[in-house]
């Protein structure tokens, strides 16, 4: 007989739940029997989740993370809250830090039993990059408002439909010669479903995980150059990759409308690996999956003849 989750029948609000990580968290929670409220600026982007839910199990709310009253209205009545909003541009302080603090305060005042904040490896209120700095301030504000909140710091997250894999796969498919930013920087990229499982685990047992910080990192360290080469190999394509010189990369990142900004470049050059002394996914009973486990299957649609492409020796 299947184990009944402590979340069965509980209402969990996902602020920013229409995004890449949020949609996977929602799927995990629905499987555990939770009632899920997707609170986002554009909740209709999560309508694809409707077929996965039972009648009355999934609801949607329009939420403006820049408006404290909007956040409070969306959090009201929740048994648990997850704050998932992340932004590489725009008002990062309001979206990643102040909004998270408002949500944690509202959750505490309305009786929620658990709160999870999705931060990032490298989060630090004193960091130079705006992303890491505001994530660090978000952690501070959340813990001040909800001391038993769980902080989860993922490395770079990968999945089949979004994240770095399809972005790089499209470029590798099109470009025979390709520059690589932060080519020698190391990353412990983490599967999106492992991050989702960590969130659900923290919500299921706030007594064990509340007030703690976990780093969600994959089991292997890969350089950005190695990741590009793995994707090319998965597609069966011969590609030439070269490290983008840092001075040239900085000029490129400073130009408007380019696919990478200065913050993202700094983060790529810094890398993202688990730090010593901070508990990881294993402490939550989760065995993280490596990128190599998925690439052969995910790259089929990028191959010249799809699934009929001959395998190379």
XYZ file of C-alpha atoms in Angstrom:
313
model
C 0.000 0.000 0.000
C 1.383 3.427 -1.004
C 2.516 5.743 1.775
C 0.303 8.770 2.315
C 2.275 11.992 2.232
C 1.942 14.472 5.117
C 1.110 16.978 2.360
C -1.993 15.082 1.282
C -4.872 17.557 1.206
C -2.688 20.478 2.355
C -2.670 23.740 0.383
C 0.785 24.708 -0.879
C 1.219 28.091 -2.578
C 4.015 28.382 -5.130
C 4.949 32.012 -5.690
C 6.548 32.026 -9.112
C 5.184 28.534 -9.699
C 4.664 29.034 -13.434
C 8.392 28.884 -14.189
C 10.795 26.063 -15.018
C 11.527 24.911 -11.464
C 8.056 25.825 -10.223
C 6.235 23.616 -12.715
C 8.310 20.606 -11.629
C 7.722 21.387 -7.946
C 3.999 21.554 -8.683
C 4.053 18.144 -10.389
C 5.879 16.573 -7.448
C 3.421 18.070 -4.954
C 0.383 16.977 -6.975
C 1.714 13.410 -6.970
C 1.943 13.595 -3.166
C -1.715 14.623 -2.928
C -1.180 18.277 -2.047
C -3.505 21.009 -3.231
C -1.406 23.452 -5.209
C -1.939 27.163 -5.794
C 0.156 28.648 -8.597
C 0.658 32.345 -7.762
C 2.390 34.249 -10.537
C 2.238 37.339 -12.710
C 1.147 35.110 -15.596
C -0.407 32.002 -14.005
C -1.850 30.932 -17.371
C 1.640 29.778 -18.326
C 1.072 26.908 -15.874
C -2.270 25.801 -17.336
C -0.421 22.859 -18.910
C -0.425 21.299 -15.417
C -4.224 20.966 -15.350
C -4.362 17.396 -16.765
C -2.057 16.244 -13.944
C -4.381 17.344 -11.154
C -7.535 15.840 -9.706
C -10.688 17.917 -9.488
C -10.110 20.865 -7.160
C -6.463 19.998 -6.597
C -4.966 22.849 -8.637
C -5.788 26.549 -8.518
C -4.291 29.701 -10.011
C -3.857 33.217 -8.647
C -2.472 36.340 -10.294
C 0.308 37.647 -8.092
C 2.435 40.789 -8.357
C 5.629 40.177 -6.396
C 6.249 43.941 -6.346
C 3.019 44.475 -4.387
C 3.005 43.426 -0.730
C -0.806 43.259 -0.614
C -0.912 40.999 -3.673
C 1.527 38.597 -2.022
C -0.494 38.585 1.202
C -3.712 37.803 -0.666
C -2.100 34.862 -2.463
C -0.521 33.420 0.681
C -3.700 33.621 2.765
C -5.034 30.206 3.765
C -1.870 28.311 2.805
C -0.502 25.440 4.863
C 2.882 25.889 3.209
C 4.541 28.417 0.880
C 7.412 28.169 -1.599
C 9.080 31.300 -3.005
C 10.600 30.509 -6.410
C 11.060 33.861 -8.137
C 14.483 34.482 -9.680
C 15.536 37.261 -12.053
C 18.746 38.109 -13.899
C 17.536 41.619 -14.696
C 14.890 44.097 -13.601
C 14.362 44.961 -9.941
C 16.220 42.045 -8.379
C 16.061 43.519 -4.886
C 12.266 43.700 -4.980
C 11.729 40.371 -6.746
C 14.297 38.135 -5.058
C 14.680 39.703 -1.628
C 11.882 42.036 -0.540
C 9.130 39.938 -2.128
C 10.473 36.839 -0.399
C 10.505 38.664 2.918
C 6.900 39.800 2.463
C 5.830 36.256 1.577
C 7.601 34.749 4.601
C 6.035 37.322 6.901
C 2.568 36.728 5.473
C 3.022 32.957 5.782
C 4.068 33.298 9.421
C 1.189 35.621 10.301
C -1.455 33.422 8.649
C -0.310 30.171 10.273
C 1.594 28.340 7.541
C 3.623 25.485 9.001
C 6.467 25.494 6.475
C 8.212 27.846 4.073
C 10.864 27.131 1.432
C 12.976 29.768 -0.279
C 14.775 28.855 -3.502
C 18.106 30.632 -3.323
C 21.346 29.777 -5.178
C 24.791 28.396 -4.469
C 26.893 31.518 -4.032
C 24.139 33.595 -2.411
C 25.741 36.268 -0.229
C 24.419 39.689 0.872
C 27.926 41.065 0.215
C 28.364 39.532 -3.262
C 29.349 41.744 -6.185
C 26.781 40.335 -8.602
C 23.232 41.560 -8.128
C 21.765 38.068 -8.461
C 23.807 36.525 -5.647
C 23.608 39.658 -3.492
C 19.806 39.865 -3.604
C 19.438 36.102 -3.129
C 21.593 36.459 -0.014
C 19.447 39.327 1.250
C 16.359 37.259 0.449
C 17.675 34.493 2.712
C 18.203 37.017 5.495
C 14.720 38.512 5.179
C 13.036 35.109 4.995
C 14.734 33.797 8.133
C 13.953 36.990 10.041
C 10.265 36.635 9.206
C 10.021 32.829 9.315
C 12.935 31.404 11.385
C 11.963 27.795 10.616
C 12.057 28.330 6.840
C 14.160 25.988 4.706
C 16.664 27.520 2.295
C 17.529 25.489 -0.799
C 20.474 26.675 -2.876
C 20.607 24.978 -6.291
C 23.557 24.989 -8.634
C 22.734 25.569 -12.310
C 19.529 23.599 -12.949
C 19.063 21.417 -16.016
C 16.031 19.754 -17.555
C 14.765 18.614 -20.926
C 12.437 21.482 -21.755
C 14.261 24.476 -20.243
C 17.487 25.545 -18.596
C 20.973 25.224 -20.009
C 20.484 21.964 -21.979
C 17.996 23.109 -24.664
C 19.658 26.539 -24.831
C 23.091 25.075 -25.576
C 21.644 22.252 -27.679
C 20.015 24.753 -30.061
C 23.290 26.637 -30.436
C 25.336 23.478 -30.956
C 22.875 22.332 -33.618
C 23.231 25.613 -35.549
C 26.867 26.661 -35.079
C 29.847 24.608 -36.319
C 32.205 26.941 -34.426
C 31.102 28.260 -31.064
C 32.578 30.386 -28.248
C 32.209 29.139 -24.689
C 31.842 31.616 -21.831
C 33.521 30.608 -18.565
C 34.956 27.600 -20.390
C 37.089 26.254 -17.528
C 34.720 27.111 -14.687
C 33.341 24.112 -12.805
C 29.657 23.392 -12.208
C 27.730 20.704 -10.373
C 24.623 21.049 -12.509
C 21.522 19.624 -10.843
C 18.454 17.933 -12.348
C 15.296 19.973 -11.910
C 13.338 17.002 -10.519
C 15.942 16.553 -7.779
C 15.413 20.184 -6.774
C 11.648 19.627 -6.808
C 12.037 16.559 -4.597
C 14.111 18.595 -2.143
C 11.368 21.216 -1.900
C 8.663 18.605 -1.299
C 10.816 16.792 1.274
C 11.363 20.033 3.204
C 7.633 20.780 3.170
C 6.724 17.272 4.309
C 8.892 17.442 7.425
C 9.476 21.022 8.603
C 10.469 19.670 11.998
C 13.534 18.006 10.487
C 14.377 20.533 7.783
C 13.054 23.854 9.080
C 15.683 26.501 9.799
C 18.280 24.663 7.705
C 20.124 25.445 4.472
C 20.755 22.813 1.822
C 22.822 23.024 -1.352
C 21.282 21.197 -4.297
C 24.183 20.113 -6.493
C 24.709 17.292 -8.967
C 27.070 14.373 -8.323
C 29.790 15.401 -10.808
C 31.906 18.477 -11.455
C 31.921 19.537 -15.100
C 33.540 22.492 -16.806
C 31.402 24.553 -19.142
C 33.594 23.310 -22.006
C 32.879 19.685 -21.030
C 29.129 20.371 -20.919
C 29.202 21.792 -24.453
C 31.198 18.822 -25.710
C 28.809 16.334 -24.072
C 25.874 17.996 -25.811
C 27.666 17.913 -29.175
C 28.537 14.234 -28.682
C 24.919 13.503 -27.796
C 23.852 15.056 -31.092
C 26.511 13.176 -33.020
C 27.958 16.438 -34.308
C 31.590 17.514 -34.745
C 31.864 21.007 -33.336
C 34.755 23.359 -32.635
C 34.556 25.117 -29.277
C 36.930 27.849 -28.132
C 37.120 29.710 -24.812
C 35.789 33.245 -25.098
C 38.535 35.596 -23.779
C 37.354 37.412 -20.678
C 37.914 40.985 -21.998
C 35.943 40.197 -25.156
C 33.251 38.425 -23.128
C 32.815 41.516 -20.929
C 32.351 43.715 -23.984
C 29.804 41.267 -25.414
C 27.875 41.097 -22.121
C 27.704 44.887 -21.882
C 25.932 45.260 -25.240
C 22.115 45.515 -25.004
C 19.955 42.660 -26.370
C 22.721 40.047 -26.187
C 21.718 36.674 -24.640
C 24.005 37.185 -21.636
C 24.424 40.141 -19.269
C 27.276 41.148 -16.975
C 25.802 39.370 -13.953
C 25.389 36.118 -15.843
C 28.930 36.358 -17.234
C 30.365 36.870 -13.742
C 28.411 33.861 -12.493
C 29.612 31.702 -15.392
C 33.216 32.641 -14.717
C 32.813 31.981 -10.994
C 31.297 28.519 -11.488
C 28.854 26.798 -9.151
C 29.967 23.886 -6.979
C 28.824 22.765 -3.544
C 30.669 24.307 -0.606
C 32.188 22.296 2.193
C 30.198 22.046 5.393
C 26.754 22.809 3.951
C 24.371 19.806 3.812
C 23.457 18.586 0.346
C 20.678 16.557 -1.220
C 21.952 13.341 0.371
C 21.033 14.760 3.785
C 17.442 14.903 2.530
C 17.523 11.303 1.326
C 17.898 12.287 -2.350
C 20.526 10.771 -4.671
C 21.156 13.424 -7.359
C 21.247 12.248 -10.984
C 24.108 13.194 -13.334
C 23.620 15.078 -16.602
C 25.171 12.188 -18.524
C 22.232 9.964 -17.535
C 19.828 11.980 -19.705
C 21.720 13.474 -22.627
C 21.658 10.508 -25.010
C 17.856 10.383 -24.867
C 17.303 14.143 -24.822
C 19.570 14.795 -27.816
C 17.678 12.439 -30.165
C 15.527 15.253 -31.574
C 18.626 17.344 -32.333
C 20.359 14.658 -34.400
C 20.451 14.991 -38.165
C 18.176 12.005 -38.706
C 16.587 11.924 -35.267
C 16.258 8.438 -33.799
C 17.457 6.944 -37.095
C 20.909 8.517 -36.762
C 23.650 5.890 -36.745
C 25.461 5.584 -33.449
C 29.183 6.241 -33.615
C 31.688 3.845 -32.141
